[in-house]
């Protein structure tokens, strides 16, 4: 998508990742700002289903025409699903970062961590 | 004007059966059939499919292709980290002399004394620049020199019964450094950068242990900043028994002023195409010689070019020494890309030691002059220096404020520069600077060119304030507009059906 957008219902991590919380599971992705900074994404290297992710630590890599970048986990938990469609169409991360460009689904190990994330106003403030 | 699709035809698509650029006259001697000259197995079953083209078509084809290039002979090319300095044309004349150009790579050393003497002398000159006494000209690119450096490091440690598996690279390193580490079978460990742009010493101390084989560093680093803690860095690295490797990418900043060997480096590679005016280009023949300290010397690639003093009053002779039992072995066929050595040696001789020092000093002066010009209002608020220090031969600007205030990315600015006849600086590298623009003017540009470049940057930013769409859709004047970089990465077309 060409214009910046940051949905109200998401929680944000300062490393430009988002989380959509549904009970004790969450969907992760990267924000509009992150995909815009990366440029066109050519490859997404997902983690294995069943792998453990830790908040603030890298759990995957995205490669764009500019560079390979780490993707940081907003919250801790276990990977229950990865977006298989991205292996053929990684550009969905650019075209629909909050929809078809989602990266992984995680069963959260500590839902209290959600309180450490930013709401949309705080994230926009961080972007300046 | 010819239609665009015709201009992009390949030489094969221009081929017409039976057309020739040259017709051989009738033979003046009896002809022998090819069947009588070559056995069956050595002959093709069908003729090779070569393009059949007239001479003017060949000339136009390649001339038109060359015009689609932006090259150093066309305009200013401040591509940071690449040292796009002028390549003196006299070097080409010298390299084309028949004694150099027609020398056969399999010629016995006895009959290639001049070439071996040139290589010996070049080794000596390069060793003097690096402050390290032993040089091998074999590696054929900077990356190849890096691989040689890590193979030497492994040979050195294994000879001492040590098996180390980690190599440290700063987070400002050239991408080739971690790639080389992986190629050589080591694990990459990144070292952070301190607020002043140098190596984070505390981070280095915490990661330097007995498993570390080497720290790969360039000084000045990729931010164009001289790391003033280099003596301390060398001490930390040597205390754990690791080697200190100098990536010579930025050697153009320090020639004659300081030497990697004096800073404590054990192994250095040179990019002859950057510092010593071998033309860059197209994956063609290159050279990435290495220099090493005494303790690394036994492991150098073989053969080594050596000078043998005569015992009978005659002059010295030159030879290829193969008897090097601890050597890591050969790194390539023959003796390297000899024509590259000729050009670089011609450059070194034509400038002399003082001239090389002046080249480095002028490179640093030009970079600082341009950096000072870019502090003008209208530029500095959009493209501030990432580190506000005196720089060396290059400097990094951040396009982050430009992106925020004007909605222009560094990529847009870079593309718009092409419309003004300038090659863009390096963009989005080093990675730790947001929207980075790495500018290296080199010593061979005039003050007028530096001013013209600064003026154009200011003009693009002014234009961007009025209508950012202009830069967002640039370039307009090049043979192709914005390239499909993602497509090129994911779906490269590298074959053509004939």
Coordinates of C-alpha atoms in Angstrom, one line a residue:
Chain A
X1 CA 0.0 0.0 0.0
X2 CA 1.3 3.4 -1.0
X3 CA 0.1 5.5 2.0
X4 CA 1.2 5.1 5.6
X5 CA -1.4 3.3 7.8
X6 CA -1.4 2.0 11.3
X7 CA -4.5 0.1 12.4
X8 CA -6.0 1.1 15.7
X9 CA -6.7 -2.4 16.9
X10 CA -3.0 -3.6 16.8
X11 CA -0.2 -3.4 19.3
X12 CA 3.2 -2.2 18.2
X13 CA 6.8 -2.9 19.1
X14 CA 9.5 -0.2 18.7
X15 CA 11.4 -2.3 16.2
X16 CA 8.5 -1.7 13.8
X17 CA 6.6 -5.0 14.4
X18 CA 2.9 -5.4 15.1
X19 CA 0.9 -7.9 17.0
X20 CA -2.8 -8.7 16.7
X21 CA -3.9 -10.2 20.0
X22 CA -6.7 -12.8 20.1
X23 CA -7.0 -14.4 23.6
X24 CA -3.8 -16.2 24.2
X25 CA -2.6 -16.3 20.6
X26 CA -1.3 -13.4 18.5
X27 CA -0.5 -12.8 14.8
X28 CA 2.8 -11.0 14.1
X29 CA 3.9 -8.9 11.2
X30 CA 5.9 -5.8 10.3
X31 CA 4.5 -2.3 10.1
X32 CA 3.9 -0.1 7.1
X33 CA 7.0 1.9 8.1
X34 CA 9.2 -1.2 8.3
X35 CA 8.2 -2.5 4.8
X36 CA 8.5 1.0 3.4
X37 CA 12.0 1.3 4.8
X38 CA 13.1 -2.1 3.6
X39 CA 11.9 -1.6 0.0
X40 CA 10.6 -4.5 -2.0
X41 CA 10.8 -7.7 -0.1
X42 CA 12.2 -10.6 -2.1
X43 CA 12.5 -13.3 0.5
X44 CA 11.1 -14.2 3.9
X45 CA 12.9 -16.9 6.0
X46 CA 10.3 -18.1 8.5
X47 CA 11.0 -19.9 11.7
X48 CA 9.8 -23.6 12.2
X49 CA 6.4 -24.3 13.6
X50 CA 6.9 -25.3 17.3
X51 CA 9.9 -23.0 17.7
X52 CA 10.0 -20.8 20.8
X53 CA 10.2 -17.0 20.3
X54 CA 11.2 -14.5 22.9
X55 CA 10.1 -10.9 23.2
X56 CA 12.6 -8.4 21.8
X57 CA 14.7 -11.1 20.1
X58 CA 15.0 -11.9 16.4
X59 CA 12.9 -14.8 15.2
X60 CA 13.1 -14.5 11.4
X61 CA 14.7 -12.7 8.5
X62 CA 13.4 -10.6 5.6
X63 CA 15.5 -9.9 2.6
X64 CA 14.8 -6.9 0.5
X65 CA 16.6 -5.5 -2.5
X66 CA 18.6 -3.4 0.0
X67 CA 19.6 -5.7 2.8
X68 CA 18.8 -8.7 5.0
X69 CA 17.1 -7.6 8.2
X70 CA 16.1 -9.4 11.4
X71 CA 12.5 -9.5 12.4
X72 CA 12.0 -9.0 16.2
X73 CA 9.4 -10.7 18.2
X74 CA 7.0 -8.4 20.0
X75 CA 6.0 -11.1 22.5
X76 CA 7.1 -14.5 23.8
X77 CA 5.6 -17.8 23.0
X78 CA 5.6 -20.8 20.6
X79 CA 5.1 -20.6 16.8
X80 CA 1.8 -22.4 15.8
X81 CA 1.6 -21.3 12.2
X82 CA 3.7 -19.5 9.6
X83 CA 2.4 -17.7 6.5
X84 CA 3.4 -20.3 3.8
X85 CA 2.1 -18.1 1.0
X86 CA 5.0 -15.7 1.6
X87 CA 7.5 -18.2 0.2
X88 CA 6.0 -17.6 -3.3
X89 CA 4.8 -14.1 -2.8
X90 CA 7.0 -12.3 -0.3
X91 CA 5.8 -9.0 -1.9
X92 CA 2.6 -9.4 0.1
X93 CA 4.6 -8.0 3.0
X94 CA 4.8 -4.8 1.0
X95 CA 1.3 -4.7 -0.6
X96 CA -0.7 -5.8 2.5
X97 CA 1.5 -5.7 5.6
X98 CA -1.5 -6.0 8.1
X99 CA -3.4 -8.6 6.0
X100 CA -2.0 -11.2 3.6
X101 CA 1.5 -10.1 4.6
X102 CA 1.2 -11.5 8.2
X103 CA 4.3 -13.5 9.2
X104 CA 3.5 -15.9 12.0
X105 CA 0.9 -16.9 14.6
X106 CA 2.1 -17.5 18.2
X107 CA 0.7 -19.1 21.3
X108 CA 1.7 -16.6 23.9
X109 CA 3.5 -17.8 27.0
X110 CA 2.9 -14.7 29.0
X111 CA -0.1 -12.5 28.1
X112 CA 1.0 -9.9 30.6
X113 CA 3.7 -8.9 28.2
X114 CA 1.1 -7.3 26.0
X115 CA 1.1 -4.4 28.4
X116 CA 4.7 -3.6 27.4
X117 CA 3.7 -2.9 23.7
X118 CA 2.8 0.5 22.3
X119 CA -0.7 1.5 21.2
X120 CA -1.1 3.2 17.9
X121 CA -0.8 6.7 19.3
X122 CA 2.5 5.9 21.1
X123 CA 3.9 4.1 18.0
X124 CA 3.0 7.1 15.8
X125 CA 4.7 9.3 18.3
X126 CA 7.8 7.2 18.1
X127 CA 7.9 7.5 14.3
X128 CA 7.7 11.3 14.8
Chain B
X1 CA 15.7 7.5 -34.0
X2 CA 15.4 3.7 -34.2
X3 CA 12.6 2.0 -32.3
X4 CA 13.5 1.2 -28.7
X5 CA 13.1 -2.5 -29.1
X6 CA 15.7 -2.5 -31.9
X7 CA 18.2 -0.8 -29.7
X8 CA 18.0 -3.5 -27.1
X9 CA 18.6 -6.4 -29.5
X10 CA 21.4 -8.7 -28.6
X11 CA 24.3 -9.4 -31.0
X12 CA 22.7 -12.8 -31.7
X13 CA 19.4 -11.3 -32.6
X14 CA 21.1 -9.1 -35.2
X15 CA 22.7 -12.1 -36.9
X16 CA 21.8 -12.8 -40.5
X17 CA 22.9 -16.1 -42.1
X18 CA 25.9 -15.7 -44.3
X19 CA 26.8 -12.2 -43.4
X20 CA 30.4 -11.6 -42.6
X21 CA 32.6 -8.8 -41.2
X22 CA 35.8 -10.2 -42.7
X23 CA 36.5 -12.4 -45.7
X24 CA 39.8 -14.2 -45.7
X25 CA 41.7 -14.2 -49.0
X26 CA 42.3 -17.4 -50.8
X27 CA 45.1 -19.4 -49.2
X28 CA 48.5 -19.1 -50.9
X29 CA 49.6 -22.6 -49.7
X30 CA 48.0 -26.0 -50.1
X31 CA 45.0 -26.4 -47.7
X32 CA 44.8 -29.3 -45.3
X33 CA 41.3 -30.6 -44.4
X34 CA 40.4 -30.2 -40.8
X35 CA 39.7 -33.9 -40.6
X36 CA 43.4 -34.5 -41.2
X37 CA 44.4 -32.0 -38.5
X38 CA 42.1 -33.0 -35.6
X39 CA 40.9 -36.4 -34.4
X40 CA 37.1 -37.1 -34.4
X41 CA 36.7 -36.5 -30.7
X42 CA 38.2 -33.0 -30.9
X43 CA 35.9 -31.8 -33.7
X44 CA 32.4 -30.3 -33.3
X45 CA 29.5 -32.2 -34.9
X46 CA 27.8 -28.9 -35.9
X47 CA 29.3 -25.5 -36.3
X48 CA 29.2 -23.1 -33.3
X49 CA 26.3 -20.7 -33.4
X50 CA 28.1 -17.5 -33.7
X51 CA 26.5 -14.2 -34.7
X52 CA 26.9 -13.4 -38.4
X53 CA 27.2 -9.6 -38.6
X54 CA 28.8 -7.0 -40.8
X55 CA 31.6 -4.8 -39.3
X56 CA 29.7 -1.6 -39.1
X57 CA 26.8 -3.4 -37.3
X58 CA 29.3 -4.8 -34.8
X59 CA 30.8 -1.4 -34.2
X60 CA 27.4 0.3 -33.8
X61 CA 26.1 -2.5 -31.5
X62 CA 28.9 -2.2 -29.0
X63 CA 29.3 1.6 -29.3
X64 CA 25.6 2.0 -28.5
X65 CA 25.8 -0.4 -25.6
X66 CA 28.8 1.6 -24.2
X67 CA 26.7 4.8 -24.4
X68 CA 24.1 3.2 -22.1
X69 CA 26.7 3.0 -19.4
X70 CA 27.4 5.7 -16.8
X71 CA 31.2 5.5 -16.3
X72 CA 34.0 7.4 -14.8
X73 CA 34.9 8.9 -18.2
X74 CA 31.3 10.3 -18.5
X75 CA 31.0 12.1 -15.1
X76 CA 31.4 12.4 -11.4
X77 CA 31.0 9.0 -9.7
X78 CA 31.1 9.5 -5.9
X79 CA 30.2 5.9 -5.1
X80 CA 31.3 5.6 -1.4
X81 CA 33.5 2.7 -0.5
X82 CA 34.4 2.1 -4.2
X83 CA 37.1 4.8 -4.7
X84 CA 36.1 5.7 -8.3
X85 CA 39.2 7.7 -9.0
X86 CA 40.4 8.5 -12.5
X87 CA 42.4 5.7 -14.1
X88 CA 45.3 7.3 -15.9
X89 CA 45.3 6.5 -19.6
X90 CA 49.1 6.0 -19.7
X91 CA 48.7 2.9 -17.6
X92 CA 46.7 1.4 -20.5
X93 CA 49.5 2.2 -22.9
X94 CA 52.0 0.5 -20.7
X95 CA 49.9 -2.6 -20.1
X96 CA 49.3 -2.9 -23.9
X97 CA 53.0 -3.0 -24.7
X98 CA 53.6 -6.3 -26.5
X99 CA 56.2 -7.4 -24.0
X100 CA 53.5 -7.3 -21.4
X101 CA 50.3 -8.0 -23.4
X102 CA 51.7 -10.9 -25.4
X103 CA 53.6 -12.7 -22.7
X104 CA 52.3 -16.3 -22.5
X105 CA 51.2 -17.4 -19.0
X106 CA 53.0 -20.7 -19.4
X107 CA 56.3 -19.1 -20.3
X108 CA 59.2 -20.4 -18.3
X109 CA 60.3 -18.1 -15.5
X110 CA 63.7 -18.0 -17.2
X111 CA 62.2 -16.2 -20.2
X112 CA 59.8 -14.0 -18.2
X113 CA 62.3 -12.2 -16.1
X114 CA 61.0 -8.8 -16.8
X115 CA 57.4 -9.7 -15.8
X116 CA 58.6 -11.4 -12.6
X117 CA 60.8 -8.4 -11.8
X118 CA 57.8 -6.2 -12.2
X119 CA 55.7 -8.4 -9.9
X120 CA 58.6 -8.5 -7.3
X121 CA 58.9 -4.7 -7.4
X122 CA 55.1 -4.3 -7.1
X123 CA 55.1 -6.7 -4.1
X124 CA 57.8 -4.5 -2.5
X125 CA 55.9 -1.2 -3.2
X126 CA 52.6 -2.6 -1.8
X127 CA 54.4 -4.1 1.2
X128 CA 55.8 -0.6 1.9
X129 CA 52.4 1.0 1.7
X130 CA 50.9 -1.6 4.1
X131 CA 53.9 -1.7 6.4
X132 CA 54.0 -5.5 6.1
X133 CA 56.9 -7.2 4.5
X134 CA 55.5 -10.2 2.7
X135 CA 53.1 -9.9 -0.3
X136 CA 51.2 -12.4 -2.5
X137 CA 49.7 -11.1 -5.7
X138 CA 47.6 -14.3 -6.3
X139 CA 44.1 -13.3 -4.9
X140 CA 42.1 -11.9 -7.8
X141 CA 39.6 -9.7 -6.0
X142 CA 39.2 -8.0 -2.6
X143 CA 36.8 -10.8 -1.6
X144 CA 39.4 -13.4 -2.7
X145 CA 42.0 -11.6 -0.6
X146 CA 39.7 -11.8 2.4
X147 CA 39.2 -15.5 1.8
X148 CA 43.0 -15.9 1.6
X149 CA 43.4 -13.9 4.9
X150 CA 41.1 -16.3 6.7
X151 CA 42.7 -19.4 5.2
X152 CA 46.0 -18.0 6.4
X153 CA 44.6 -17.4 9.8
X154 CA 43.3 -21.0 10.0
X155 CA 46.7 -22.3 8.8
X156 CA 48.5 -20.2 11.4
X157 CA 46.3 -21.4 14.3
X158 CA 46.2 -25.1 13.2
X159 CA 50.0 -25.1 13.0
X160 CA 50.0 -24.1 16.7
X161 CA 47.5 -26.9 17.5
X162 CA 44.6 -24.4 18.0
X163 CA 41.1 -24.8 16.6
X164 CA 39.2 -21.6 16.7
X165 CA 35.7 -21.2 15.2
X166 CA 34.7 -17.5 15.5
X167 CA 35.5 -14.4 13.5
X168 CA 34.5 -10.9 14.7
X169 CA 33.2 -8.3 12.2
X170 CA 32.0 -4.9 13.2
X171 CA 28.4 -4.0 12.4
X172 CA 29.7 -1.4 10.0
X173 CA 31.7 -4.0 8.0
X174 CA 31.4 -4.5 4.2
X175 CA 29.0 -7.3 3.4
X176 CA 31.9 -9.3 2.0
X177 CA 33.4 -9.7 5.4
X178 CA 30.7 -11.8 7.0
X179 CA 30.2 -13.5 3.7
X180 CA 33.9 -14.5 3.6
X181 CA 33.7 -15.7 7.2
X182 CA 30.9 -18.0 6.3
X183 CA 32.7 -19.2 3.1
X184 CA 35.8 -20.0 5.1
X185 CA 33.7 -22.1 7.6
X186 CA 33.9 -19.8 10.6
X187 CA 31.0 -18.4 12.6
X188 CA 30.3 -14.6 12.3
X189 CA 30.1 -12.7 15.6
X190 CA 29.1 -9.0 15.2
X191 CA 30.8 -6.3 17.2
X192 CA 28.8 -3.1 17.9
X193 CA 29.7 0.5 17.1
X194 CA 30.3 3.2 19.8
X195 CA 28.5 6.6 19.6
X196 CA 31.6 8.2 18.0
X197 CA 31.4 5.7 15.1
X198 CA 34.4 3.5 16.1
X199 CA 34.5 -0.1 17.4
X200 CA 32.6 -0.5 20.8
X201 CA 35.6 -1.5 22.9
X202 CA 33.5 -2.9 25.7
X203 CA 31.6 -5.1 23.3
X204 CA 34.9 -6.2 21.7
X205 CA 36.3 -7.1 25.1
X206 CA 33.3 -9.1 26.0
X207 CA 33.4 -11.1 22.7
X208 CA 37.2 -11.6 22.3
X209 CA 38.0 -15.0 23.7
X210 CA 40.1 -18.0 22.9
X211 CA 37.6 -19.2 20.3
X212 CA 38.1 -16.1 18.2
X213 CA 40.4 -16.6 15.2
X214 CA 40.3 -13.1 13.8
X215 CA 38.9 -9.6 13.8
X216 CA 38.2 -8.2 10.3
X217 CA 38.4 -4.4 10.3
X218 CA 38.8 -1.5 8.0
X219 CA 40.3 1.7 9.1
X220 CA 39.1 4.2 8.3
X221 CA 35.8 2.3 8.6
X222 CA 32.8 2.3 6.3
X223 CA 31.5 5.5 8.0
X224 CA 34.7 7.2 6.7
X225 CA 35.9 7.6 10.3
X226 CA 39.4 6.8 11.5
X227 CA 39.2 4.5 14.6
X228 CA 41.5 6.3 17.0
X229 CA 41.4 3.2 19.4
X230 CA 43.2 1.0 16.8
X231 CA 46.2 0.4 19.1
X232 CA 43.9 -0.8 21.9
X233 CA 41.8 -2.8 19.5
X234 CA 45.0 -4.6 18.3
X235 CA 46.0 -5.3 21.8
X236 CA 42.7 -6.8 22.8
X237 CA 42.7 -9.0 19.6
X238 CA 46.4 -10.1 20.0
X239 CA 45.9 -10.9 23.8
X240 CA 43.5 -13.7 22.9
X241 CA 45.8 -15.0 20.2
X242 CA 43.6 -13.9 17.2
X243 CA 44.8 -12.2 14.0
X244 CA 43.8 -8.7 13.0
X245 CA 42.8 -8.5 9.4
X246 CA 42.7 -5.2 7.5
X247 CA 40.1 -4.8 4.7
X248 CA 42.0 -2.6 2.3
X249 CA 38.8 -1.1 0.8
X250 CA 39.6 2.3 2.5
X251 CA 43.4 2.3 2.0
X252 CA 43.0 5.3 -0.3
X253 CA 42.6 7.5 2.8
X254 CA 45.9 6.7 4.5
X255 CA 48.7 6.0 2.0
X256 CA 52.0 7.5 3.2
X257 CA 50.4 8.9 6.4
X258 CA 50.0 5.7 8.4
X259 CA 50.3 2.0 7.7
X260 CA 48.1 -1.0 8.7
X261 CA 51.2 -2.9 9.8
X262 CA 52.2 -0.1 12.1
X263 CA 48.7 -0.2 13.6
X264 CA 49.1 -3.8 14.5
X265 CA 47.4 -5.6 11.6
X266 CA 48.7 -9.0 10.6
X267 CA 47.1 -9.4 7.2
X268 CA 46.0 -6.8 4.7
X269 CA 44.3 -7.0 1.3
X270 CA 44.5 -4.3 -1.3
X271 CA 41.9 -3.5 -3.9
X272 CA 44.1 -2.6 -6.9
X273 CA 40.9 -1.3 -8.6
X274 CA 40.2 1.1 -5.8
X275 CA 43.5 2.5 -4.5
X276 CA 45.8 1.7 -7.4
X277 CA 43.8 2.8 -10.5
X278 CA 43.1 -0.6 -12.1
X279 CA 39.8 0.1 -13.9
X280 CA 36.7 -1.2 -12.1
X281 CA 34.5 -3.3 -14.0
X282 CA 32.0 -5.8 -15.0
X283 CA 33.5 -8.7 -13.1
X284 CA 36.5 -8.5 -15.4
X285 CA 40.1 -9.3 -14.4
X286 CA 40.9 -7.9 -11.0
X287 CA 43.5 -8.3 -8.3
X288 CA 43.3 -8.3 -4.5
X289 CA 46.9 -8.9 -3.3
X290 CA 47.6 -9.6 0.4
X291 CA 50.4 -8.5 2.6
X292 CA 51.3 -10.3 5.9
X293 CA 53.6 -10.1 8.9
X294 CA 56.5 -12.4 9.6
X295 CA 54.4 -14.9 11.7
X296 CA 51.9 -15.4 8.8
X297 CA 54.5 -15.6 6.0
X298 CA 55.2 -19.4 6.0
X299 CA 51.5 -20.0 5.0
X300 CA 51.4 -17.7 2.0
X301 CA 50.0 -19.1 -1.2
X302 CA 52.4 -20.8 -3.6
X303 CA 54.2 -20.1 -5.8
X304 CA 55.8 -17.0 -4.5
X305 CA 57.7 -14.6 -6.7
X306 CA 61.2 -14.5 -5.3
X307 CA 64.5 -12.8 -6.1
X308 CA 67.6 -14.8 -6.1
X309 CA 71.0 -13.0 -5.7
X310 CA 73.6 -14.3 -8.1
X311 CA 76.8 -15.9 -6.9
X312 CA 78.9 -15.2 -10.0
X313 CA 78.8 -11.5 -10.1
X314 CA 75.8 -11.3 -12.4
X315 CA 72.6 -9.4 -11.6
X316 CA 69.8 -11.0 -9.5
X317 CA 67.3 -13.3 -11.1
X318 CA 63.6 -13.9 -10.4
X319 CA 61.8 -17.1 -9.9
X320 CA 58.6 -18.8 -8.8
X321 CA 59.1 -20.6 -5.5
X322 CA 57.0 -23.7 -5.1
X323 CA 58.8 -25.3 -2.2
X324 CA 56.7 -23.8 0.6
X325 CA 55.6 -26.8 2.8
X326 CA 53.3 -24.8 5.1
X327 CA 51.6 -22.9 2.3
X328 CA 47.8 -22.8 2.0
X329 CA 48.4 -23.8 -1.7
X330 CA 47.4 -22.2 -4.9
X331 CA 44.6 -19.7 -5.0
X332 CA 44.3 -19.5 -8.8
X333 CA 45.8 -20.5 -12.1
X334 CA 49.0 -19.0 -13.4
X335 CA 50.3 -15.9 -11.6
X336 CA 47.2 -13.7 -11.4
X337 CA 45.9 -11.1 -13.8
X338 CA 49.2 -9.7 -14.9
X339 CA 47.9 -6.7 -16.9
X340 CA 46.4 -5.5 -13.6
X341 CA 49.8 -5.6 -12.0
X342 CA 51.3 -3.6 -14.8
X343 CA 48.7 -0.8 -14.5
X344 CA 49.0 -0.5 -10.7
X345 CA 52.8 -0.6 -10.9
X346 CA 52.8 2.1 -13.5
X347 CA 50.5 4.2 -11.2
X348 CA 52.8 3.7 -8.2
X349 CA 55.9 4.6 -10.2
X350 CA 54.3 7.6 -11.8
X351 CA 53.2 9.1 -8.5
X352 CA 56.1 7.9 -6.3
X353 CA 55.9 7.7 -2.5
X354 CA 55.3 11.4 -2.1
X355 CA 52.6 11.4 -4.8
X356 CA 50.7 8.5 -3.2
X357 CA 50.7 10.4 0.1
X358 CA 49.4 13.5 -1.7
X359 CA 46.7 11.4 -3.4
X360 CA 45.5 10.3 0.0
X361 CA 45.7 13.7 1.5
X362 CA 43.8 15.2 -1.4
X363 CA 41.1 12.5 -1.2
X364 CA 40.6 13.4 2.5
X365 CA 40.6 17.1 1.7
X366 CA 38.1 16.7 -1.1
X367 CA 35.7 14.7 1.2
X368 CA 35.9 17.3 4.0
X369 CA 35.5 20.2 1.5
X370 CA 32.4 18.6 0.1
X371 CA 31.1 17.7 3.5
X372 CA 31.5 21.4 4.6
X373 CA 29.7 22.6 1.5
X374 CA 26.8 20.3 2.3
X375 CA 26.3 22.0 5.7
X376 CA 24.8 24.9 3.7
X377 CA 21.2 25.7 4.7
X378 CA 18.8 24.0 2.3
X379 CA 20.8 20.8 2.5
X380 CA 22.0 20.2 6.0
X381 CA 18.5 20.2 7.5
X382 CA 17.4 17.4 5.1
X383 CA 20.7 15.5 4.7
X384 CA 22.7 15.9 7.9
X385 CA 26.1 14.1 8.4
X386 CA 25.4 10.9 10.3
X387 CA 28.6 11.5 12.5
X388 CA 29.6 15.1 12.8
X389 CA 33.3 14.6 12.9
X390 CA 36.2 15.4 10.5
X391 CA 35.9 12.6 8.0
X392 CA 38.6 10.7 6.1
X393 CA 38.1 10.0 2.4
X394 CA 34.3 9.5 2.5
X395 CA 31.4 10.5 4.7
X396 CA 27.8 9.3 5.5
X397 CA 24.8 11.5 5.3
X398 CA 21.4 10.4 6.6
X399 CA 18.3 11.1 4.4
X400 CA 16.0 10.4 7.4
X401 CA 15.0 14.1 7.8
X402 CA 14.5 14.4 4.1
X403 CA 12.2 11.4 4.1
X404 CA 10.2 12.8 7.1
X405 CA 9.9 16.4 5.8
X406 CA 9.8 16.1 2.1
X407 CA 8.6 12.5 1.7
X408 CA 11.6 11.7 -0.4
X409 CA 13.7 8.6 0.2
X410 CA 17.4 8.4 -0.4
X411 CA 16.6 6.2 -3.4
X412 CA 14.6 9.0 -5.0
X413 CA 17.4 11.5 -4.5
X414 CA 19.9 9.0 -6.0
X415 CA 17.7 8.4 -9.0
X416 CA 17.2 12.2 -9.6
X417 CA 21.0 12.8 -9.5
X418 CA 21.2 10.7 -12.7
X419 CA 19.1 13.3 -14.5
X420 CA 21.7 15.9 -13.6
X421 CA 24.6 13.8 -15.0
X422 CA 26.0 12.5 -11.7
X423 CA 26.3 8.9 -10.6
X424 CA 24.6 8.6 -7.2
X425 CA 26.7 7.9 -4.1
X426 CA 26.3 4.5 -2.4
X427 CA 22.8 4.3 -0.9
X428 CA 21.5 2.3 2.1
X429 CA 25.0 1.4 3.3
X430 CA 26.4 1.3 6.0
X431 CA 23.3 -0.4 7.3
X432 CA 23.3 1.3 10.8
X433 CA 22.6 4.7 9.3
X434 CA 19.0 5.3 8.4
X435 CA 18.5 6.2 4.7
X436 CA 22.3 6.3 4.3
X437 CA 24.1 8.1 1.5
X438 CA 27.8 7.3 1.4
X439 CA 29.8 9.9 -0.5
X440 CA 33.4 9.4 -1.7
X441 CA 34.6 12.2 -4.1
X442 CA 38.2 10.9 -4.5
X443 CA 41.3 13.0 -5.1
X444 CA 40.9 13.3 -8.8
X445 CA 37.9 15.6 -8.8
X446 CA 38.2 19.4 -9.1
X447 CA 36.8 22.0 -6.7
X448 CA 34.4 23.0 -9.5
X449 CA 32.9 19.5 -9.7
X450 CA 32.5 19.3 -5.9
X451 CA 30.6 22.6 -6.0
X452 CA 28.5 21.5 -8.9
X453 CA 27.5 18.4 -7.1
X454 CA 26.6 20.3 -3.9
X455 CA 24.5 22.7 -6.0
X456 CA 22.6 19.9 -7.6
X457 CA 21.9 18.3 -4.3
X458 CA 20.5 21.6 -3.0
X459 CA 18.4 22.0 -6.2
X460 CA 16.9 18.5 -5.9
X461 CA 15.9 19.2 -2.3
X462 CA 14.4 22.6 -3.3
X463 CA 12.5 20.9 -6.1
X464 CA 11.4 18.1 -3.7
X465 CA 9.9 20.7 -1.4
X466 CA 7.8 22.0 -4.2
X467 CA 6.9 18.8 -5.9
X468 CA 8.2 15.5 -4.5
X469 CA 6.6 13.5 -7.4
X470 CA 9.4 14.7 -9.7
X471 CA 12.1 12.9 -7.8
X472 CA 9.8 9.9 -6.9
X473 CA 9.5 9.1 -10.6
X474 CA 13.1 9.9 -11.6
X475 CA 15.2 9.2 -13.6
X476 CA 13.8 10.6 -16.9
X477 CA 17.0 10.9 -19.0
X478 CA 18.5 7.4 -18.7
X479 CA 18.1 4.5 -21.2
X480 CA 15.9 2.7 -18.7
X481 CA 13.9 4.3 -15.9
X482 CA 13.3 2.6 -12.5
X483 CA 14.5 -1.0 -12.6
X484 CA 12.5 -3.9 -11.3
X485 CA 15.1 -4.8 -8.6
X486 CA 12.8 -7.3 -6.9
X487 CA 12.1 -9.0 -10.2
X488 CA 15.8 -9.1 -10.9
X489 CA 16.5 -10.7 -7.5
X490 CA 13.6 -13.2 -7.6
X491 CA 13.2 -14.0 -11.3
X492 CA 16.5 -13.3 -13.0
X493 CA 16.6 -14.0 -16.7
X494 CA 20.1 -15.2 -17.4
X495 CA 19.7 -17.3 -20.5
X496 CA 18.8 -16.5 -24.0
X497 CA 17.5 -19.1 -26.4
X498 CA 19.4 -18.9 -29.7

